[in-house]
mmCIF file of C-alpha atoms and ligand atoms in Angstrom:
data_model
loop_
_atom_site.group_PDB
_atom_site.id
_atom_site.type_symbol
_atom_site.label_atom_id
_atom_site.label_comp_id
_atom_site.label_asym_id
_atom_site.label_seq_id
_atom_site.Cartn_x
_atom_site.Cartn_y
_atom_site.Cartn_z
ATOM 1 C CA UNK W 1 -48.350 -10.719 68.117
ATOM 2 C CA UNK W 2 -51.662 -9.325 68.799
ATOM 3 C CA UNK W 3 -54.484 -10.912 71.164
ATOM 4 C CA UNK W 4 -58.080 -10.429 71.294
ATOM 5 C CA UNK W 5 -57.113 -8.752 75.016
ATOM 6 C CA UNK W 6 -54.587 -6.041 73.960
ATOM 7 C CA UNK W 7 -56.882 -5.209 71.279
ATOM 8 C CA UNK W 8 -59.820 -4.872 73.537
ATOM 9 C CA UNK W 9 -57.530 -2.374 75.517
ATOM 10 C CA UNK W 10 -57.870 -0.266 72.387
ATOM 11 C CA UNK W 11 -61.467 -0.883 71.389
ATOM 12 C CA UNK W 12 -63.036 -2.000 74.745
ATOM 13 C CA UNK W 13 -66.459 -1.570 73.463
ATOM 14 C CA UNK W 14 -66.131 -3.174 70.248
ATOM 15 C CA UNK W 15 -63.744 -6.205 70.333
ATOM 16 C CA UNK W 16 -66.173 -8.271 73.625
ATOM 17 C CA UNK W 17 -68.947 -8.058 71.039
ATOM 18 C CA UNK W 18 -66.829 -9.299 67.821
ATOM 19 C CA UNK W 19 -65.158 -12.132 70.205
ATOM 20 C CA UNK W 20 -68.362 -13.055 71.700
ATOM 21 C CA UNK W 21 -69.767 -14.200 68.147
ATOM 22 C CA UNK W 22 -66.628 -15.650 67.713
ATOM 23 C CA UNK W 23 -66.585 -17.861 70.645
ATOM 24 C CA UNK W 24 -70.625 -18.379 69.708
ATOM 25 C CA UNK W 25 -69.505 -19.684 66.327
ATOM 26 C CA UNK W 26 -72.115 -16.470 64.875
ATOM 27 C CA UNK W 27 -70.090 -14.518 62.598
ATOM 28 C CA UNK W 28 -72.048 -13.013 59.721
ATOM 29 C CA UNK W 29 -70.417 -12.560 56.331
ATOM 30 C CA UNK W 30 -69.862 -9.025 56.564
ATOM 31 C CA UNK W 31 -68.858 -6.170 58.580
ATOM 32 C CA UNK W 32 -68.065 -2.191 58.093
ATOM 33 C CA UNK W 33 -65.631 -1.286 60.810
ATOM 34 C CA UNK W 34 -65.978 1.970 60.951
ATOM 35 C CA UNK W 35 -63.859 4.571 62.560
ATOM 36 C CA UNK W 36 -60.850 7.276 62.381
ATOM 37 C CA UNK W 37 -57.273 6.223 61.167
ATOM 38 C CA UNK W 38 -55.099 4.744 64.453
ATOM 39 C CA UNK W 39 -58.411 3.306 65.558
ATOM 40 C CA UNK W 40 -57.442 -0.225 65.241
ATOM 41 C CA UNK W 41 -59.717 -1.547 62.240
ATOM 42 C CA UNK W 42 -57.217 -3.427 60.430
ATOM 43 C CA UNK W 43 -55.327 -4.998 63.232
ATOM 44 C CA UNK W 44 -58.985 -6.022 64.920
ATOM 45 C CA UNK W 45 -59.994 -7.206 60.865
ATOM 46 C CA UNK W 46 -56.619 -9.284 60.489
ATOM 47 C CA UNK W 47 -57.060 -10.999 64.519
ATOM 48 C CA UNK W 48 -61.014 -12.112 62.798
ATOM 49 C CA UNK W 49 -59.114 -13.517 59.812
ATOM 50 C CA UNK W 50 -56.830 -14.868 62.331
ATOM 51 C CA UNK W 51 -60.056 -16.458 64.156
ATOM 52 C CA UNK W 52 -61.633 -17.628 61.120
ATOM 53 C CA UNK W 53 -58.858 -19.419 60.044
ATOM 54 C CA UNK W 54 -57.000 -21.151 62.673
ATOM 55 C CA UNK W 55 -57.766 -24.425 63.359
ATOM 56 C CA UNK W 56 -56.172 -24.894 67.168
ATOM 57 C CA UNK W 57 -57.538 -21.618 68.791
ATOM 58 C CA UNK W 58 -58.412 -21.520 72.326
ATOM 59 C CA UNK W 59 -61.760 -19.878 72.555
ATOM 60 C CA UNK W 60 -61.883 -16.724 70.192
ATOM 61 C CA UNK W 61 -58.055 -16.524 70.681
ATOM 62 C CA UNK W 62 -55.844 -17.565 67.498
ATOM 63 C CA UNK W 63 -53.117 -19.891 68.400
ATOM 64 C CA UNK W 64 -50.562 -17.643 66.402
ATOM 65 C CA UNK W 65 -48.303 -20.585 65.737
ATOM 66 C CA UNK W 66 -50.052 -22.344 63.209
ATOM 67 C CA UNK W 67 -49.158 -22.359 59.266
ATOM 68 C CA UNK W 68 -52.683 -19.922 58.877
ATOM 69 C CA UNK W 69 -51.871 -17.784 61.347
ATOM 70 C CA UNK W 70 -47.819 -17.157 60.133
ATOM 71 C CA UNK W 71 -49.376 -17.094 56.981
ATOM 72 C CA UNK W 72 -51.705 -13.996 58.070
ATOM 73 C CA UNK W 73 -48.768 -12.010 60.207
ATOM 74 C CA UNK W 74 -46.320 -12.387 56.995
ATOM 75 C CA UNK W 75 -49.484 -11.122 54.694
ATOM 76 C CA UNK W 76 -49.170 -13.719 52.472
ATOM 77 C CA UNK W 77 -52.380 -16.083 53.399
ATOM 78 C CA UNK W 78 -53.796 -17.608 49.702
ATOM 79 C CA UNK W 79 -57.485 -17.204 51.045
ATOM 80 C CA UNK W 80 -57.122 -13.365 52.089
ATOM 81 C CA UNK W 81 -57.604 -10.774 50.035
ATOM 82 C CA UNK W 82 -56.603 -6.726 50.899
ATOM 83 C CA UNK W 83 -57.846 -4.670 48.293
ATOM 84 C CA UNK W 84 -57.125 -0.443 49.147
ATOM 85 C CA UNK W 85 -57.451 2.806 47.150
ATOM 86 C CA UNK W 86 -55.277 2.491 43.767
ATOM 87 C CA UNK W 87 -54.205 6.077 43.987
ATOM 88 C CA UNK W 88 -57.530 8.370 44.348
ATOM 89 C CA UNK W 89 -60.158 5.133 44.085
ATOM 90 C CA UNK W 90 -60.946 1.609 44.174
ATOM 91 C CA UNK W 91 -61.729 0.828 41.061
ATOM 92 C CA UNK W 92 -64.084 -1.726 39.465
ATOM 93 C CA UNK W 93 -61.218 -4.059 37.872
ATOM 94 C CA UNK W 94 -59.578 -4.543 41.511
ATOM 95 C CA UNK W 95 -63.250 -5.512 42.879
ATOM 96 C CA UNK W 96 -63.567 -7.818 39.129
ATOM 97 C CA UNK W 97 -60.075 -9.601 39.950
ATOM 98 C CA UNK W 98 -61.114 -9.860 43.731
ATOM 99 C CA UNK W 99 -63.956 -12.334 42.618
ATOM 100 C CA UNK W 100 -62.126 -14.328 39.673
ATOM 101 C CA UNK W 101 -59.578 -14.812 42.314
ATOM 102 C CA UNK W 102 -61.513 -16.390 45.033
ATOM 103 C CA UNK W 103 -63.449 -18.346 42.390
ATOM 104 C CA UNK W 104 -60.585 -20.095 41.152
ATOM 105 C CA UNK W 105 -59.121 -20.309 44.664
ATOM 106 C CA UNK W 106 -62.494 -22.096 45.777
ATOM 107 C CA UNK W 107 -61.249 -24.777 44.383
ATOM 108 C CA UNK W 108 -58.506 -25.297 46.864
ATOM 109 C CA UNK W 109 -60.201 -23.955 49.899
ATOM 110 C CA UNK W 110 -63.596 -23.405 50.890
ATOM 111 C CA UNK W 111 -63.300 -19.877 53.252
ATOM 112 C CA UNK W 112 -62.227 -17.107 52.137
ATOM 113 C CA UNK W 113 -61.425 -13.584 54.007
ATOM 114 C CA UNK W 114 -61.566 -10.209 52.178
ATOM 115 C CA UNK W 115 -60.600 -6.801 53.688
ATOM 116 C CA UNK W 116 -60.840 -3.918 51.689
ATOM 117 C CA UNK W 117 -59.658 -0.192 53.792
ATOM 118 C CA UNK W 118 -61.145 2.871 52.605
ATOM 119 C CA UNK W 119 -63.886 1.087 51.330
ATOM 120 C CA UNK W 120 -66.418 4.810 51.265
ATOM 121 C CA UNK W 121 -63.361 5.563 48.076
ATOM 122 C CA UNK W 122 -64.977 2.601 45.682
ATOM 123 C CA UNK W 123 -66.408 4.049 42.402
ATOM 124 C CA UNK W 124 -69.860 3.542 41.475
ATOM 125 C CA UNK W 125 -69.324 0.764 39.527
ATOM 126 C CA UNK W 126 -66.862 -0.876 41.681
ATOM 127 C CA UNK W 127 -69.593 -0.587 44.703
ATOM 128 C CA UNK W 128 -72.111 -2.454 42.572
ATOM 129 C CA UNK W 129 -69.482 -5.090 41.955
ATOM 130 C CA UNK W 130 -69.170 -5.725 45.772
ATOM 131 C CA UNK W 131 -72.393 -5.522 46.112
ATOM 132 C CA UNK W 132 -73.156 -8.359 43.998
ATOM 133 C CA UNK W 133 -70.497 -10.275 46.085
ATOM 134 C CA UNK W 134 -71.953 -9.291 49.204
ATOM 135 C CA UNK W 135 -75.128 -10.715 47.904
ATOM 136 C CA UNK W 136 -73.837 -13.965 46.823
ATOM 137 C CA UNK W 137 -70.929 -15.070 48.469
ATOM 138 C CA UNK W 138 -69.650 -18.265 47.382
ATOM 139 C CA UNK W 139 -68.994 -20.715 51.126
ATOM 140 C CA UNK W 140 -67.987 -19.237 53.613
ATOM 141 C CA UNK W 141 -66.748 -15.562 52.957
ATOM 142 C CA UNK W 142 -65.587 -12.903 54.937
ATOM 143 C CA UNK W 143 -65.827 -9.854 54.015
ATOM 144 C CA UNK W 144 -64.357 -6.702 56.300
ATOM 145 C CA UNK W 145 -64.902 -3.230 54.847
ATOM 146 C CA UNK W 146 -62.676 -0.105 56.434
ATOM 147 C CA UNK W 147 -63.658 3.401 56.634
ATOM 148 C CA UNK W 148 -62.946 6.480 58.196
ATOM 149 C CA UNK W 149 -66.482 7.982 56.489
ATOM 150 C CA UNK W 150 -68.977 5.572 56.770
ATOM 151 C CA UNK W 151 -71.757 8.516 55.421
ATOM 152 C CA UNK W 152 -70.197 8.465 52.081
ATOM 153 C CA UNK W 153 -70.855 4.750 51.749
ATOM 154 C CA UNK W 154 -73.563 3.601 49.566
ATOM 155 C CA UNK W 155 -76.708 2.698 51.847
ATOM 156 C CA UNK W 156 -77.250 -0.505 50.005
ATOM 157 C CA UNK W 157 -73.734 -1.297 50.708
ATOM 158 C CA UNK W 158 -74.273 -0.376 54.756
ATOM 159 C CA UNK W 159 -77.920 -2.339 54.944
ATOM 160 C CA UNK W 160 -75.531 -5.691 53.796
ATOM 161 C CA UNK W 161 -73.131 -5.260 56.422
ATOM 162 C CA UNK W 162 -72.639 -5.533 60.291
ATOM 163 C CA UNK W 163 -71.419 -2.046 61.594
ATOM 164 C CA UNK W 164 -69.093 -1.321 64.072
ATOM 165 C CA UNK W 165 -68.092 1.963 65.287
ATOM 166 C CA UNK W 166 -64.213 2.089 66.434
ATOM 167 C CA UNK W 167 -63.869 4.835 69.326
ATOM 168 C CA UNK W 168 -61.087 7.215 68.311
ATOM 169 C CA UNK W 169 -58.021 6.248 69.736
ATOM 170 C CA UNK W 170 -56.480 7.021 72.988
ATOM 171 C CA UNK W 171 -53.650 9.656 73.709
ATOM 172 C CA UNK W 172 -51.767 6.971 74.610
ATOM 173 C CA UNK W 173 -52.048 4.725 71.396
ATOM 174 C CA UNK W 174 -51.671 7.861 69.281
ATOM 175 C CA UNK W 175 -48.347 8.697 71.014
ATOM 176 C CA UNK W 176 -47.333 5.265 70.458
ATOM 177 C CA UNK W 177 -48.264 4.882 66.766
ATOM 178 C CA UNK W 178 -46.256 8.326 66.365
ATOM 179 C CA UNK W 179 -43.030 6.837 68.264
ATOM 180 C CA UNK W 180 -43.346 3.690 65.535
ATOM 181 C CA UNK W 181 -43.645 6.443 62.526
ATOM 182 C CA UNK W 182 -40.424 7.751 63.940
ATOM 183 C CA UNK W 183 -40.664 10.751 66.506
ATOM 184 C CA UNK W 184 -38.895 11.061 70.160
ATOM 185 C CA UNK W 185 -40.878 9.808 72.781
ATOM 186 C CA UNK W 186 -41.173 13.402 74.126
ATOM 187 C CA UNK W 187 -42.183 14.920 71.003
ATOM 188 C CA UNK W 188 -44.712 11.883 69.941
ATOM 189 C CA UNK W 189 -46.575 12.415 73.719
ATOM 190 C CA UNK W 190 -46.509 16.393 72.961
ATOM 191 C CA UNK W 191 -47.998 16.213 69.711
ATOM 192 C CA UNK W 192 -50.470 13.254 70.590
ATOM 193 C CA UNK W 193 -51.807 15.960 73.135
ATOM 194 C CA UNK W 194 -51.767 18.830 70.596
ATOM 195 C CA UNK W 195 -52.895 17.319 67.794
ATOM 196 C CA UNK W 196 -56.463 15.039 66.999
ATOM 197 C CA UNK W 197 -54.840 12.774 63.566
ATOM 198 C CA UNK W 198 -51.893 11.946 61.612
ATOM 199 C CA UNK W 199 -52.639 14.675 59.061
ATOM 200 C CA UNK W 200 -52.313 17.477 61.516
ATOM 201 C CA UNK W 201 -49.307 15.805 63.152
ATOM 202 C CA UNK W 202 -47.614 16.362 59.400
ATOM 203 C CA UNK W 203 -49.118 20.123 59.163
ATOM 204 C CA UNK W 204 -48.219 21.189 62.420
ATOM 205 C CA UNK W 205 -44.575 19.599 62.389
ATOM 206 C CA UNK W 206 -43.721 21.092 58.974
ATOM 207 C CA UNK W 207 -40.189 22.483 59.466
ATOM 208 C CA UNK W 208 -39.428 20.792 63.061
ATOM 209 C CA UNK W 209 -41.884 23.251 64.240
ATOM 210 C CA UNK W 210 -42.909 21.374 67.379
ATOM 211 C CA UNK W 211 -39.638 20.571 68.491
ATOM 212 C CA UNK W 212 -38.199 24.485 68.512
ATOM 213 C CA UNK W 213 -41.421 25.458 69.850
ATOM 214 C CA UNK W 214 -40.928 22.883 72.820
ATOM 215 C CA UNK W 215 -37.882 23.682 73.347
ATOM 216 C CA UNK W 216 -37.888 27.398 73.217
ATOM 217 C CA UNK W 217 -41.423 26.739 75.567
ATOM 218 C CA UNK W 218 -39.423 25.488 78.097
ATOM 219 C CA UNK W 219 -36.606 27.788 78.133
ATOM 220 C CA UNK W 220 -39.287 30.392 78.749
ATOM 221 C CA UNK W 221 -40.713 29.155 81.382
ATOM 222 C CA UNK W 222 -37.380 28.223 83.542
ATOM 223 C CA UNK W 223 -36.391 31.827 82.783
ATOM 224 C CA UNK W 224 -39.951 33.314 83.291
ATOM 225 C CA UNK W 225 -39.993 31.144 87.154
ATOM 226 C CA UNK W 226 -35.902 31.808 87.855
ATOM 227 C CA UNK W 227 -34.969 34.949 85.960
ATOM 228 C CA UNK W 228 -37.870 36.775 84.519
ATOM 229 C CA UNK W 229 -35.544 39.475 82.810
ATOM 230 C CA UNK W 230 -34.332 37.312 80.717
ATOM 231 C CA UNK W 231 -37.994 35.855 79.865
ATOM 232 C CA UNK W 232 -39.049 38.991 77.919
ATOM 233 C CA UNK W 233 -35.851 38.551 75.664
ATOM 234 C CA UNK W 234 -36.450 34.982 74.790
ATOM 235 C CA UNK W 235 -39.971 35.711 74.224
ATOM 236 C CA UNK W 236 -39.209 38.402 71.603
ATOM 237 C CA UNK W 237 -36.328 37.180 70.023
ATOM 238 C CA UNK W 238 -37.500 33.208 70.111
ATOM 239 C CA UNK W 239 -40.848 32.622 71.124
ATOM 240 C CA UNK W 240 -43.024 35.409 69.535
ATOM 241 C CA UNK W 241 -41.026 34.693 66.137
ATOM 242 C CA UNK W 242 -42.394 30.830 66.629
ATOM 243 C CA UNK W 243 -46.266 32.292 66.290
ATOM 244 C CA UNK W 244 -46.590 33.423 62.817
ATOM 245 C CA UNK W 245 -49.962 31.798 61.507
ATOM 246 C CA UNK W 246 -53.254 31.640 64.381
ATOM 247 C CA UNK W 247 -52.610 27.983 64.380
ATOM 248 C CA UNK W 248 -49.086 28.356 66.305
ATOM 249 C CA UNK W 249 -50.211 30.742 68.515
ATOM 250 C CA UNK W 250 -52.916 28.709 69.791
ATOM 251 C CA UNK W 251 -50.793 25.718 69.492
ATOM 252 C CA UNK W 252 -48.228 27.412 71.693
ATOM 253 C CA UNK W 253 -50.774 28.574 74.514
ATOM 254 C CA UNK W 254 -51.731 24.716 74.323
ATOM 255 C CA UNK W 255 -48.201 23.715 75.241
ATOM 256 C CA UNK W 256 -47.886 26.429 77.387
ATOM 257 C CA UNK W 257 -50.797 24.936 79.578
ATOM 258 C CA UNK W 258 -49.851 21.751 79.448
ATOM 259 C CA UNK W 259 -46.690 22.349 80.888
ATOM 260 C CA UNK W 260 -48.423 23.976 83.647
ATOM 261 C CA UNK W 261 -50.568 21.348 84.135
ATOM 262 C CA UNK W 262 -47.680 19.033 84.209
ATOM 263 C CA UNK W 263 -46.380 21.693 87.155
ATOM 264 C CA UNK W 264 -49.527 21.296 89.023
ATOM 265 C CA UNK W 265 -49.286 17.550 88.589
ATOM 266 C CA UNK W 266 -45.336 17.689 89.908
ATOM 267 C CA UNK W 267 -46.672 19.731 92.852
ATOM 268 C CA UNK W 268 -49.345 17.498 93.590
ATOM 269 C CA UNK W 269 -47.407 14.416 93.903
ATOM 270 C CA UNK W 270 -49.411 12.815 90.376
ATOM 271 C CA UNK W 271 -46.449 12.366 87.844
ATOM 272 C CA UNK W 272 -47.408 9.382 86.175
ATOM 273 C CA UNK W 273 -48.030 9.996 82.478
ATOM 274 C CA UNK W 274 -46.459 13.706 82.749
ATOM 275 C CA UNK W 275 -46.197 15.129 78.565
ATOM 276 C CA UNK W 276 -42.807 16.774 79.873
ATOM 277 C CA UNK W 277 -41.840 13.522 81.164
ATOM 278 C CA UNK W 278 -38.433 14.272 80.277
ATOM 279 C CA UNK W 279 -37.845 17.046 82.044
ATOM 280 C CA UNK W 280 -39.470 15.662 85.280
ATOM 281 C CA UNK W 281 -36.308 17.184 87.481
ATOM 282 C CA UNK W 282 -36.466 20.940 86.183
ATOM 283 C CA UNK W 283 -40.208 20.445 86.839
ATOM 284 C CA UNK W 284 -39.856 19.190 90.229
ATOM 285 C CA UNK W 285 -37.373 22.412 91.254
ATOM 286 C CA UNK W 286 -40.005 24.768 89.676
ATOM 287 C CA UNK W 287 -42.532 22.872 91.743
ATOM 288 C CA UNK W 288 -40.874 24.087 95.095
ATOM 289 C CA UNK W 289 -40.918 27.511 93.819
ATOM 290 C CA UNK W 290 -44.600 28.658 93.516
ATOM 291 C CA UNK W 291 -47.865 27.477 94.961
ATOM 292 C CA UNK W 292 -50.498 25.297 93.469
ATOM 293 C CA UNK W 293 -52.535 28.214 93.450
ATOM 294 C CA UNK W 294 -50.881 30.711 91.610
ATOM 295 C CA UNK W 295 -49.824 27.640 88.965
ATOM 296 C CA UNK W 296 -53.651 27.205 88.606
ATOM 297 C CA UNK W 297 -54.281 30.876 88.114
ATOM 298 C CA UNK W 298 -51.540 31.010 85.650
ATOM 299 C CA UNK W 299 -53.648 27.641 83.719
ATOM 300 C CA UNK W 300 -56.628 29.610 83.455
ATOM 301 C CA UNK W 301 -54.761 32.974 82.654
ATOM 302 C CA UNK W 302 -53.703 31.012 79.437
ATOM 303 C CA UNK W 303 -56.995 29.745 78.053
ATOM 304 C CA UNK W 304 -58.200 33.208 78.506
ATOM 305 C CA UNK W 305 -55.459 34.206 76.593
ATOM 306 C CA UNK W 306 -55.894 31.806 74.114
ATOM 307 C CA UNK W 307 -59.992 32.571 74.113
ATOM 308 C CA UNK W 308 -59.006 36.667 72.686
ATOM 309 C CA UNK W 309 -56.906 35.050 70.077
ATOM 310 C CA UNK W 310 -57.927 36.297 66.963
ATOM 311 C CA UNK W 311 -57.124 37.446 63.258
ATOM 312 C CA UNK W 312 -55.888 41.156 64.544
ATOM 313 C CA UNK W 313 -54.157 39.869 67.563
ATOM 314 C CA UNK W 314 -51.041 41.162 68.399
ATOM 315 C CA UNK W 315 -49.678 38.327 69.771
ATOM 316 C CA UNK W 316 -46.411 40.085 71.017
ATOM 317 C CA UNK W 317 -48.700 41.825 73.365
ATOM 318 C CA UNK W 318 -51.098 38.756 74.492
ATOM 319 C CA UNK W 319 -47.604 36.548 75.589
ATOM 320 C CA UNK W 320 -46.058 39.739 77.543
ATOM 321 C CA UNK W 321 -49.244 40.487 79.143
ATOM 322 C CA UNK W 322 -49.327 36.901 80.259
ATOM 323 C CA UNK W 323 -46.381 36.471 81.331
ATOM 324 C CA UNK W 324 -46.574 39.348 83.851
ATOM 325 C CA UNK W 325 -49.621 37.845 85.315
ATOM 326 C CA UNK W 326 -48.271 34.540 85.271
ATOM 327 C CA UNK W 327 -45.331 36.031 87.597
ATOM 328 C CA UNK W 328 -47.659 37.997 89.598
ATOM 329 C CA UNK W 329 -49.976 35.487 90.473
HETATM 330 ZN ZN1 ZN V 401 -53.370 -20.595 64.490
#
């Protein structure tokens, strides 16, 4: 269960204005939430149907108890429609059967709640269809178009509805979202910091790549702070072989600083929300080892490495001549 608060945590901007019309009693018949996936449109556009619907709320809040509001977590409310993409489009019929269904369903119940995601993917035809509903809703309608590219929506289609930009989500709700699609808690904070969407999670991650390159990551650095000989050995035989395409190399100087960052932090005293949580008590021995100083140098030694990376790199060369200034700083 979801209330207007936690969801305000995620959209702070958004969610006071949609729960102060609420609580006003001002809804309009239609919004376009727009905003990137993991943003939190649907889960803020099922808590409005929630609203809408349930007759013993508490101010905007849904009572979450009641037979609408079950009905609405199980996804099985009569009066609520979810239409989305069938495969590449929405297509006209799915907007057609959208309107014969609520016009029979009238007859039972006077609101209705629609929610269509990926709304910019309707066909021509299919946007004129809404369009006409938008126009003419039948009682009280609500209608909740998704996007992640409100640009490619028709303008007639916009100029109906309320928008709402969602901020893109935090690090922190993107970690979490990866954790409930299935990764370790370390890797889901790692790639949350790494990587800006689900899409590049799944390039990035082909093969278990993140997970060797963690792991070999932080073998290198132990060995690179404890026993540097054996540093240039991993690096050839594990690490280098890790940074094939421009992407991993540059995705490996990222990890590379944030695990100095999380060093600083450890030195510091600041190890709340560390991305090497995990490995908090090799990080706190390391910590003792150097200064903050030379682990700052080292920080900015890698985003200048990471600033020469380019097509003709020779990238065995960049991470040994790194290295030795890391361990000379
Ligand atoms: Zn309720």
């Amino acid at each position: 269960m979801r209330t207007w608060k936690d969801l305000q945590e995620i959209q702070p901007r958004v969610v006071p204005m949609l729960v102060s019309s609420i609580k006003k009693n001002r809804l309009t018949h239609a919004y376009l939430f727009e905003g990137e996936a993991g943003s939190g449109k649907m889960d803020v556009a099922l808590q409005m149907a929630k609203s809408f619907f349930c007759k013993e709320q508490t101010g905007a809040e849904p009572c979450h108890r009641c037979v609408e509001c079950k009905r609405i977590d199980h996804g099985n409310h009569p009066d609520i429609h979810r239409i989305a993409p069938d495969g590449a489009s929405i297509k006209k019929e799915q907007i057609e059967f959208l309107q014969k269904e609520f016009a029979y369903r009238g007859m039972e119940s006077a609101s209705k709640v629609y929610v269509v995601s990926h709304v910019d993917k309707m066909t021509i035809s299919a946007a004129n269809s809404l369009l006409k509903f938008l126009e003419e809703p039948q009682g009280p309608t609500l209608a909740l178009l998704l996007t992640e590219q409100g640009s490619q929506l028709l303008p007639t289609i916009r100029s109906r509805t309320q928008l709402f930009s969602f901020t893109p989500p935090s690090r922190e709700a993107f970690a979490a979202r990866l954790e409930e699609k299935g990764y370790s808690k370390q890797l889901a904070v790692l790639l949350a910091h790494i990587a800006s969407n689900e899409t590049e999670v799944a390039q990035i991650n082909e093969g278990d790549w993140t997970s060797q390159a963690r792991s070999v990551m932080l073998q290198l650095m132990q060995e690179l702070y404890t026993r540097p000989e054996h540093a240039y050995v991993t690096l050839t035989d594990k690490w280098v072989p890790l940074l094939k395409e421009r992407r991993q190399q540059e995705l490996g100087l990222d990890m590379m600083f944030l695990w100095l960052k999380d060093l600083l932090y450890t030195q510091v005293g600041k190890q709340d929300g560390l991305i090497f949580a995990s490995n908090q008590s090799q990080l706190e021995q390391l910590a003792l080892s150097t200064s903050q100083l030379s682990v700052s140098q080292s920080m900015s030694k890698v985003m200048e490495a990471r600033k020469q990376l380019n097509a003709n790199v020779n990238i065995q060369l960049v991470m040994e001549k790194l290295l030795l200034t890391i361990r000379e700083e």
